[in-house]
PDB file of C-alpha atoms in Angstrom:
ATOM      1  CA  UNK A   3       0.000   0.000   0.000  1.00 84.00           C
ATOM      2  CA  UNK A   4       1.683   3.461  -1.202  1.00 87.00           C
ATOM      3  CA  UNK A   5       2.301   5.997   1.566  1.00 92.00           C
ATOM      4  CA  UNK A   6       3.183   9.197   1.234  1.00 96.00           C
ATOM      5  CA  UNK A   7       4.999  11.424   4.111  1.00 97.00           C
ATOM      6  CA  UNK A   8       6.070  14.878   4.005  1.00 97.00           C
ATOM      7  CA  UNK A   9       8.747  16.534   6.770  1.00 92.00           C
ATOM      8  CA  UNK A  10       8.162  18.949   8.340  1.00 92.00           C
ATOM      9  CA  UNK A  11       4.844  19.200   9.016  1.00 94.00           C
ATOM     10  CA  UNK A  12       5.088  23.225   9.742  1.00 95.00           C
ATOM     11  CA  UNK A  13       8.072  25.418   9.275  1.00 95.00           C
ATOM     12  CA  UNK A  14       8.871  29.000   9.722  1.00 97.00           C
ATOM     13  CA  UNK A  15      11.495  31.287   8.081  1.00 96.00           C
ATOM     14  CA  UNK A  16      11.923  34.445   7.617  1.00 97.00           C
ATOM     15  CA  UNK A  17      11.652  36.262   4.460  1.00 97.00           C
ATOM     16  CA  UNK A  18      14.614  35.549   1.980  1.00 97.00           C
ATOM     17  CA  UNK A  19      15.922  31.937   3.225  1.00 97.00           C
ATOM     18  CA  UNK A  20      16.233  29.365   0.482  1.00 97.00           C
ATOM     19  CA  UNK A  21      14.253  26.267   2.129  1.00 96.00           C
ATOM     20  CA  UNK A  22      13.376  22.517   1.215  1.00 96.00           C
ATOM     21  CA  UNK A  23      10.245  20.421   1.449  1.00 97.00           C
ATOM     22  CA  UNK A  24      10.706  16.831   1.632  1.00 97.00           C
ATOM     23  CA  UNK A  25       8.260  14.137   0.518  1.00 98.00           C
ATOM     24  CA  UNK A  26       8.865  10.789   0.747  1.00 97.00           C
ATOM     25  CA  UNK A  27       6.995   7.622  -0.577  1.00 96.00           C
ATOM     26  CA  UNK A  28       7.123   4.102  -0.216  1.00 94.00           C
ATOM     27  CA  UNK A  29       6.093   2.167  -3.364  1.00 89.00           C
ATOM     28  CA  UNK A  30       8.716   3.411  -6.967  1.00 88.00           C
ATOM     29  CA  UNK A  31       5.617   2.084  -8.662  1.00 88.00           C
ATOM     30  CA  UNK A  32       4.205   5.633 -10.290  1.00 89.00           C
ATOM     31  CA  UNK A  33       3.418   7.931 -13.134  1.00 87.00           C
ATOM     32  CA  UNK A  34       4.222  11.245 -11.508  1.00 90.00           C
ATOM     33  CA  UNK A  35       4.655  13.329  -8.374  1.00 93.00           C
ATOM     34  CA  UNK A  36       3.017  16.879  -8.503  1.00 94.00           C
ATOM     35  CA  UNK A  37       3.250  19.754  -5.954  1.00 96.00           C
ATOM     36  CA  UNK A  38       0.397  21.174  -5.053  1.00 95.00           C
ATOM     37  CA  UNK A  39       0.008  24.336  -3.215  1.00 96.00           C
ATOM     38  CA  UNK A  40      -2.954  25.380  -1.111  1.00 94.00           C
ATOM     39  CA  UNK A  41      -4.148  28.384   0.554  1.00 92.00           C
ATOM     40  CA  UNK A  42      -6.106  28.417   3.601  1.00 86.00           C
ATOM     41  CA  UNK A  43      -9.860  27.367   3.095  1.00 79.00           C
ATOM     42  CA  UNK A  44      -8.869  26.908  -1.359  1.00 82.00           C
ATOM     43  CA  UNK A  45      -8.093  24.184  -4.078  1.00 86.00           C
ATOM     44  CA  UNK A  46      -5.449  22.811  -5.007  1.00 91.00           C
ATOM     45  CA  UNK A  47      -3.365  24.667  -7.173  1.00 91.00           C
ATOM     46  CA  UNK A  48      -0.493  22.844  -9.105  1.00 90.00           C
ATOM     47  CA  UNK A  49       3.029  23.949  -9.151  1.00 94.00           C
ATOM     48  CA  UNK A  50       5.177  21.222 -10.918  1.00 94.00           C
ATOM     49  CA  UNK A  51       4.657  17.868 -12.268  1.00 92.00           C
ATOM     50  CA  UNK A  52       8.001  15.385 -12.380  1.00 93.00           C
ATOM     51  CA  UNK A  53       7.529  12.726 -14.452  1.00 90.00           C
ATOM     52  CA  UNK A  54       8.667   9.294 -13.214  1.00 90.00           C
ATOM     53  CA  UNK A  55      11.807   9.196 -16.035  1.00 91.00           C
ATOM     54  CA  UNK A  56      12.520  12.932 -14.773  1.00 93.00           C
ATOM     55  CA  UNK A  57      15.004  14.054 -11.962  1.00 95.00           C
ATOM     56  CA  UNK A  58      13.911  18.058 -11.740  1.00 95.00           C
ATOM     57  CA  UNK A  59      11.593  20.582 -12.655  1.00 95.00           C
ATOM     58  CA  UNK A  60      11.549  23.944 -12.344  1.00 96.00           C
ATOM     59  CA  UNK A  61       9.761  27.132 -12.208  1.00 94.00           C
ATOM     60  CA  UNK A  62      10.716  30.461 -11.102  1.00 96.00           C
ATOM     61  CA  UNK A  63      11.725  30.168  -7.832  1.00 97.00           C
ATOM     62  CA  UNK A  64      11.089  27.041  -7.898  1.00 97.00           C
ATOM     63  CA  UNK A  65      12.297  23.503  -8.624  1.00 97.00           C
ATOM     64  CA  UNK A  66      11.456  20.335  -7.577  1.00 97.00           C
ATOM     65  CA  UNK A  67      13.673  17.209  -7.822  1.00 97.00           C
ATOM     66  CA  UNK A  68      12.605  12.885  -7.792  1.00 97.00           C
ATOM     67  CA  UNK A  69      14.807  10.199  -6.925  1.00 96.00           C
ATOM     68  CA  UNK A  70      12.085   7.211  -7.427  1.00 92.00           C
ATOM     69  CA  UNK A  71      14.736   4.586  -6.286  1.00 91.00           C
ATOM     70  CA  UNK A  72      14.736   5.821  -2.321  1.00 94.00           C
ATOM     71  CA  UNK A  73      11.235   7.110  -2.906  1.00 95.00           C
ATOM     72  CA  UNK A  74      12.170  11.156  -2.241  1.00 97.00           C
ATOM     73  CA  UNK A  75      11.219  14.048  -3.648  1.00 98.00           C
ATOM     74  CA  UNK A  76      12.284  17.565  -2.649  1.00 97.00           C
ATOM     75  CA  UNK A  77      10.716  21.055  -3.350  1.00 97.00           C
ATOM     76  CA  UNK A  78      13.210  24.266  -3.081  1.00 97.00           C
ATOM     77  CA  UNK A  79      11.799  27.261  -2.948  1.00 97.00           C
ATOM     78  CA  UNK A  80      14.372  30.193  -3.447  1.00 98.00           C
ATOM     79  CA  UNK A  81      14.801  33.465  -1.735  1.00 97.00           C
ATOM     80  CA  UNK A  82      11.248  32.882   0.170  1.00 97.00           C
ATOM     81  CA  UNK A  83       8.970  35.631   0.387  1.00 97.00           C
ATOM     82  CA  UNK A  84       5.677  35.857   2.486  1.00 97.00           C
ATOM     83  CA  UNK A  85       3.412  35.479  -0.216  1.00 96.00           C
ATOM     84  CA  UNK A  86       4.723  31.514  -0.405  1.00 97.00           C
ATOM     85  CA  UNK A  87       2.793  30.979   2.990  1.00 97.00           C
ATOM     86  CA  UNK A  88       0.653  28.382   2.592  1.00 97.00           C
ATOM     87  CA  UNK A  89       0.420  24.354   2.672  1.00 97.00           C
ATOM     88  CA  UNK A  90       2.935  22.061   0.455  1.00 98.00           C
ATOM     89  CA  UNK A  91       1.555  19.057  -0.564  1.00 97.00           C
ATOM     90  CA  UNK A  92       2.606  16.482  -2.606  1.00 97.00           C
ATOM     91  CA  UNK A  93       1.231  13.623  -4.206  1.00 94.00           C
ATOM     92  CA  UNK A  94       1.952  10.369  -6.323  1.00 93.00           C
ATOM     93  CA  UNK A  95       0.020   8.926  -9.067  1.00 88.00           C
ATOM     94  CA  UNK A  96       0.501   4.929  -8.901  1.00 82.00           C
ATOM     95  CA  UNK A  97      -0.005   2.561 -11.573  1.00 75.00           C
ATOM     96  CA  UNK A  98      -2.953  -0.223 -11.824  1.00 66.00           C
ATOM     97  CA  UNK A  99      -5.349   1.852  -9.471  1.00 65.00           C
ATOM     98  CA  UNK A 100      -6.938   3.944 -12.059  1.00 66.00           C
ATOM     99  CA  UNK A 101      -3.943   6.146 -11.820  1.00 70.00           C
ATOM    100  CA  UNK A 102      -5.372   8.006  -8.598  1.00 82.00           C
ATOM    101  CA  UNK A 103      -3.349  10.273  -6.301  1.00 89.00           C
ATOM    102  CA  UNK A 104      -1.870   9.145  -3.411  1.00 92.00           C
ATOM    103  CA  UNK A 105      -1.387  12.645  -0.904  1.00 95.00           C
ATOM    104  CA  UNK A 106       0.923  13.619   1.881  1.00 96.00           C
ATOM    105  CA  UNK A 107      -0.442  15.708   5.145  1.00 96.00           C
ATOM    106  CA  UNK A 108       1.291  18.525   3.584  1.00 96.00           C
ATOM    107  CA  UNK A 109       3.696  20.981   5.031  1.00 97.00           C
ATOM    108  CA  UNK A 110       2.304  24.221   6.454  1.00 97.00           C
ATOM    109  CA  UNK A 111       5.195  27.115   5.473  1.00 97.00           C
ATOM    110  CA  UNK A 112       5.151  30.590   7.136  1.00 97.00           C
ATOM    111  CA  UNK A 113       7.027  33.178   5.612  1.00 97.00           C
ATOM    112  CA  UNK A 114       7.819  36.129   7.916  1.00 97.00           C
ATOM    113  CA  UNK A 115       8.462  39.516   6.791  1.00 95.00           C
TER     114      UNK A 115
ATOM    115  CA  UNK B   2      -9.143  27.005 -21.080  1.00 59.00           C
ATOM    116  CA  UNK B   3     -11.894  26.994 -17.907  1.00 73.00           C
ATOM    117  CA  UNK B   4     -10.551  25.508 -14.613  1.00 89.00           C
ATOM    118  CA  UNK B   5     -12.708  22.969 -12.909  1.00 94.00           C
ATOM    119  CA  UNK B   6     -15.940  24.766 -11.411  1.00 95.00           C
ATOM    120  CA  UNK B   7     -17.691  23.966  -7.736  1.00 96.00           C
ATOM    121  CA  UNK B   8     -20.340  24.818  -6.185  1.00 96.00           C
ATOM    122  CA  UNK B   9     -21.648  26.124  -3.665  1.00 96.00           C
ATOM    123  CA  UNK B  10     -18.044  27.465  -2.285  1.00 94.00           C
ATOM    124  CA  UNK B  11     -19.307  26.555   1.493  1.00 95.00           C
ATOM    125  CA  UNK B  12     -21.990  24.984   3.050  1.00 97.00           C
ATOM    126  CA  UNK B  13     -23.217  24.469   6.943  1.00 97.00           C
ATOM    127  CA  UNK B  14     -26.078  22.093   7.677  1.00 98.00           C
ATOM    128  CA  UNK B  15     -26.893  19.840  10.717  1.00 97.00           C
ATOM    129  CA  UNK B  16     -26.099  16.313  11.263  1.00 96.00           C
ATOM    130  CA  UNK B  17     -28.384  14.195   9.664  1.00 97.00           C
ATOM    131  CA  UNK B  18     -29.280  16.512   6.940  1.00 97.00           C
ATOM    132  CA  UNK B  19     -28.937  16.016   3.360  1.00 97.00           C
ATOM    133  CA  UNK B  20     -26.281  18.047   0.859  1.00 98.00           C
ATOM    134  CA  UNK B  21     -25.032  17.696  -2.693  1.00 98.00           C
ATOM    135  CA  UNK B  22     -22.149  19.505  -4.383  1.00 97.00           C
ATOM    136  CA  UNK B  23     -21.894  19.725  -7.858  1.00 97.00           C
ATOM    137  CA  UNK B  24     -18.697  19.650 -10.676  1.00 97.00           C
ATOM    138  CA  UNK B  25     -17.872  20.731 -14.233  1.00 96.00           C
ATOM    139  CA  UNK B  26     -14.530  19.642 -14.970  1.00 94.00           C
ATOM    140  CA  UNK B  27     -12.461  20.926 -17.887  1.00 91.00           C
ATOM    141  CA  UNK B  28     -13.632  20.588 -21.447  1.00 89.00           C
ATOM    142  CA  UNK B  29     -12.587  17.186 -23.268  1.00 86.00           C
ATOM    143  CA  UNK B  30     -11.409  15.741 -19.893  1.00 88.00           C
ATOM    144  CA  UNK B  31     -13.091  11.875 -19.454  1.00 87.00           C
ATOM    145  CA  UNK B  32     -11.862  11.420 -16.056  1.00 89.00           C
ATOM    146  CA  UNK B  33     -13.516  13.307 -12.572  1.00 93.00           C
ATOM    147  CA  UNK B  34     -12.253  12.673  -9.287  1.00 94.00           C
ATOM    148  CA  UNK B  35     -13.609  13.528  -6.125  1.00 97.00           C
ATOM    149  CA  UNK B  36     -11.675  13.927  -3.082  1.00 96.00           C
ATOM    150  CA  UNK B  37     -12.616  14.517   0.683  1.00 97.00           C
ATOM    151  CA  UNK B  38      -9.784  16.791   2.941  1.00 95.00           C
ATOM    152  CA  UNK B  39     -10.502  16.831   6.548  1.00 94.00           C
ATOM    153  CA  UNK B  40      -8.464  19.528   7.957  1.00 90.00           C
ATOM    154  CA  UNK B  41      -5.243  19.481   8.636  1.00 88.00           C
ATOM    155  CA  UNK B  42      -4.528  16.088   6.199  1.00 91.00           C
ATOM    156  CA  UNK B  43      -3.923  15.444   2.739  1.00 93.00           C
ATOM    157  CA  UNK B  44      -7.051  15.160   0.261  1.00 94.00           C
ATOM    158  CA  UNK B  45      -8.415  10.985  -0.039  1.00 95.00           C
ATOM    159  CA  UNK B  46      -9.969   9.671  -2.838  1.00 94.00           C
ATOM    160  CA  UNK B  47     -14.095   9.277  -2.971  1.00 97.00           C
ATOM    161  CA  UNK B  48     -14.471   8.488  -5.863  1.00 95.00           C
ATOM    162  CA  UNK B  49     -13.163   8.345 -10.170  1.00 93.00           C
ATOM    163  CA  UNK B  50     -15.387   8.694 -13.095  1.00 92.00           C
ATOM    164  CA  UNK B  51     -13.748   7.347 -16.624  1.00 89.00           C
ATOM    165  CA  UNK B  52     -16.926   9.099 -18.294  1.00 86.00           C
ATOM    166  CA  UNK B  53     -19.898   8.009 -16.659  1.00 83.00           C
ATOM    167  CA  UNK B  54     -18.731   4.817 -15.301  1.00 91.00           C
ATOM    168  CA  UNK B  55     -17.142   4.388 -12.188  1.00 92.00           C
ATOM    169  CA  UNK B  56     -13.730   3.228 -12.126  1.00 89.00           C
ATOM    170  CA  UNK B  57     -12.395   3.315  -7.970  1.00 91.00           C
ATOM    171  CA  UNK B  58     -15.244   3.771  -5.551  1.00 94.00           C
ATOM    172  CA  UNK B  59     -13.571   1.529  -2.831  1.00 92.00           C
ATOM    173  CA  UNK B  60     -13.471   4.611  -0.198  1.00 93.00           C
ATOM    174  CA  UNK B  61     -16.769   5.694  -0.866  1.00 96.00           C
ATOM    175  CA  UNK B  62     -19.348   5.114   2.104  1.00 95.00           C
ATOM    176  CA  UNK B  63     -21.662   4.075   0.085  1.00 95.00           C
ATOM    177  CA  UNK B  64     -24.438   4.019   2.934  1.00 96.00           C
ATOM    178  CA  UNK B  65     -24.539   7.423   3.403  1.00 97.00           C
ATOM    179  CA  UNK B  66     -22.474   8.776   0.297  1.00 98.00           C
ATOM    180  CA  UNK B  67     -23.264   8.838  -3.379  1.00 97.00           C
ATOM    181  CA  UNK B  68     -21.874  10.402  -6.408  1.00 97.00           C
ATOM    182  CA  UNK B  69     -23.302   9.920 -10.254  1.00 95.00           C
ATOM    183  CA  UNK B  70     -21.580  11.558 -13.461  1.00 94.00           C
ATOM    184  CA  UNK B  71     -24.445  11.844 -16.152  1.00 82.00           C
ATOM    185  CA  UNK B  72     -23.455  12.405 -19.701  1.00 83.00           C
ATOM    186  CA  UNK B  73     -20.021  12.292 -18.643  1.00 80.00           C
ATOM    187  CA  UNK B  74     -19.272  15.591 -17.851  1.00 89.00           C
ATOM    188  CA  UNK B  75     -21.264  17.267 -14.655  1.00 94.00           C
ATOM    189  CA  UNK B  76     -21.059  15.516 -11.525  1.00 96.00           C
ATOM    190  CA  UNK B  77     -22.856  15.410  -8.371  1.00 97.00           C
ATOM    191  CA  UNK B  78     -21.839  13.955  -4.826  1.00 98.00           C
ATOM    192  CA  UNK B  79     -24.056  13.651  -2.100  1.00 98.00           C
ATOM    193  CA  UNK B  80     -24.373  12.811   1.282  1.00 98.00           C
ATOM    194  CA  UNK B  81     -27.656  11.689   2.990  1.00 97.00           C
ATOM    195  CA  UNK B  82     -27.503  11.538   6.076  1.00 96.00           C
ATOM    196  CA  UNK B  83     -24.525  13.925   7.183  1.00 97.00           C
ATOM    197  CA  UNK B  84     -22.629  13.368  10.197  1.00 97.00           C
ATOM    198  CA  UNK B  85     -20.039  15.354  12.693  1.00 97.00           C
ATOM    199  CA  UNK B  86     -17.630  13.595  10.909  1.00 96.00           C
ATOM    200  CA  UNK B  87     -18.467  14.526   7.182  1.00 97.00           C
ATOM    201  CA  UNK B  88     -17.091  17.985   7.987  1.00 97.00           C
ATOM    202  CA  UNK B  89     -14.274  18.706   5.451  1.00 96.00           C
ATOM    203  CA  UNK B  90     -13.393  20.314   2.051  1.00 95.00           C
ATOM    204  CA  UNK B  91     -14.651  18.059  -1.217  1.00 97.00           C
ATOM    205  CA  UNK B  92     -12.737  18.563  -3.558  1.00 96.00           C
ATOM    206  CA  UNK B  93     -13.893  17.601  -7.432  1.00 96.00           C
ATOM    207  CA  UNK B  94     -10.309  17.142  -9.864  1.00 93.00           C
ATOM    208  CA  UNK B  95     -10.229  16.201 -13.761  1.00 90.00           C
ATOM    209  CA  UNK B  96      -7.740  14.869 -16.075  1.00 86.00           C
ATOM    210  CA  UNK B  97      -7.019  14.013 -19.225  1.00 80.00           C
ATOM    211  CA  UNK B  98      -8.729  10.494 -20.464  1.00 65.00           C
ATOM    212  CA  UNK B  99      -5.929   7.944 -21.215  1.00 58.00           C
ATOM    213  CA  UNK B 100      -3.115  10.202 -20.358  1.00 60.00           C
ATOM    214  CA  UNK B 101      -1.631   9.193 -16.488  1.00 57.00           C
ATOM    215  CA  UNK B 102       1.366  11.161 -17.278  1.00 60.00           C
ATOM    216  CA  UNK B 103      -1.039  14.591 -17.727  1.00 69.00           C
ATOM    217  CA  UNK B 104      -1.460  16.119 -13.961  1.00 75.00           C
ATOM    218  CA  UNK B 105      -4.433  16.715 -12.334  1.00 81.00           C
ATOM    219  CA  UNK B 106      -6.554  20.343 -12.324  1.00 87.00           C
ATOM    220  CA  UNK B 107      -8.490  20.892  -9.105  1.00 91.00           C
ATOM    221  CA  UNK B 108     -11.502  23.126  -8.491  1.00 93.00           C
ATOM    222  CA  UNK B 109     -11.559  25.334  -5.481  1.00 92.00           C
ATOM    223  CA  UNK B 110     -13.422  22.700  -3.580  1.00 94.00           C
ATOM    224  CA  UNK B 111     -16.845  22.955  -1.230  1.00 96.00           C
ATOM    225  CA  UNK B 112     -16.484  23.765   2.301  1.00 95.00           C
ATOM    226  CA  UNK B 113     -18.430  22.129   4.293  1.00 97.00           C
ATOM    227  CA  UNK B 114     -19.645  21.764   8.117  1.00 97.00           C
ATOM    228  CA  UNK B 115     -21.734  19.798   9.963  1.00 98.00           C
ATOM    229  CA  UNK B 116     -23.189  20.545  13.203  1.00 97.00           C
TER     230      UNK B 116
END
């Protein structure tokens, strides 16, 4: 059964740090991992989609790396600034399950001024 | 191109009630997803639509939940009768039919609490 973990499960920096998101997963058996942002009491918004042949992706200040043999992904978010508060979340889409997602709790980020 | 629409964007009823949200995904997208986020954990699947057929309804609770996808494209989910527990965000997701490596596109989800 695929399980999906992120660490931390809060974090708070202040404005400008470069910081990392981890996600980790137990089963190498999937499409894709996407990063989702979400804003208090919103959707789901999508930030970047790795392919399971991919390492990275990246936009703006962002990039997100997969290593499907340990199961890890990472999300780096450069020069943070408060408007990236919100909740991280990532997900895996498995194979032979009607390619559903499998989600983390999410990490909830703070970005002080 | 449209996002995926939801409505209403927040609902409060009391327990044992009855409540339905409703979905358009995007245009030309065959599969629907609905997903159920209490607060404070990831979103869990409900239940997948290939068209109008059901494809994964294994976490549905089917006594009290139901969810139909006429014409395949609108859907509706419903719960009759709610409980304390049913409070949490539904969330309604499409992608593209045939295409796992295409992401998903959520809508801004329905809000709702029971008390």
């Amino acid at each position: 059964k695929q399980e999906v973990t992120q660490i931390p499960a809060a974090l708070s920096v202040p404005e400008g740090e470069n910081l990392v998101l981890n996600c980790s997963f137990t089963d190498s058996a999937i499409y894709n991992l996407q990063w989702f942002r979400q804003d208090p009491g919103k959707g789901l918004t999508s930030l970047l989609l790795i392919q399971s042949s991919q390492r990275e992706q990246t936009s703006g200040r962002l990039n997100a790396s997969l290593d499907k043999s340990s199961g890890r992904s990472t999300l780096y978010i450069a020069a943070s600034q408060p408007g990236d508060s919100a909740t991280y979340l990532c997900a895996v889409r498995i194979y032979n399950q009607g390619g559903k997602l499998i989600f983390g709790q999410g990490t909830e980020l703070s970005v002080k001024p | 191109e449209a996002g995926v629409a939801q409505s209403p964007r927040y609902k409060i009823i009391e327990k044992r009630q009855s409540v339905a949200f409703w979905c358009n995904p995007i245009s030309g997208h065959a599969t629907l997803y609905w997903y159920q986020q209490i607060l404070g954990q990831g979103p869990k699947l409900l239940i997948q639509f290939q068209n109008n057929g059901v494809v994964d309804d294994s976490q549905l609770p089917k006594d009290r939940f139901s969810a139909e996808r006429l014409k395949g494209v609108d859907s509706t989910l419903k719960i009759q009768p709610a409980k304390l527990e049913d409070s949490a965000v539904y969330l309604c997701a499409s992608s593209l039919e045939g295409q796992p490596s295409y992401g998903y596109t959520f809508g801004s989800g329905t809000r709702l609490t029971v008390v």
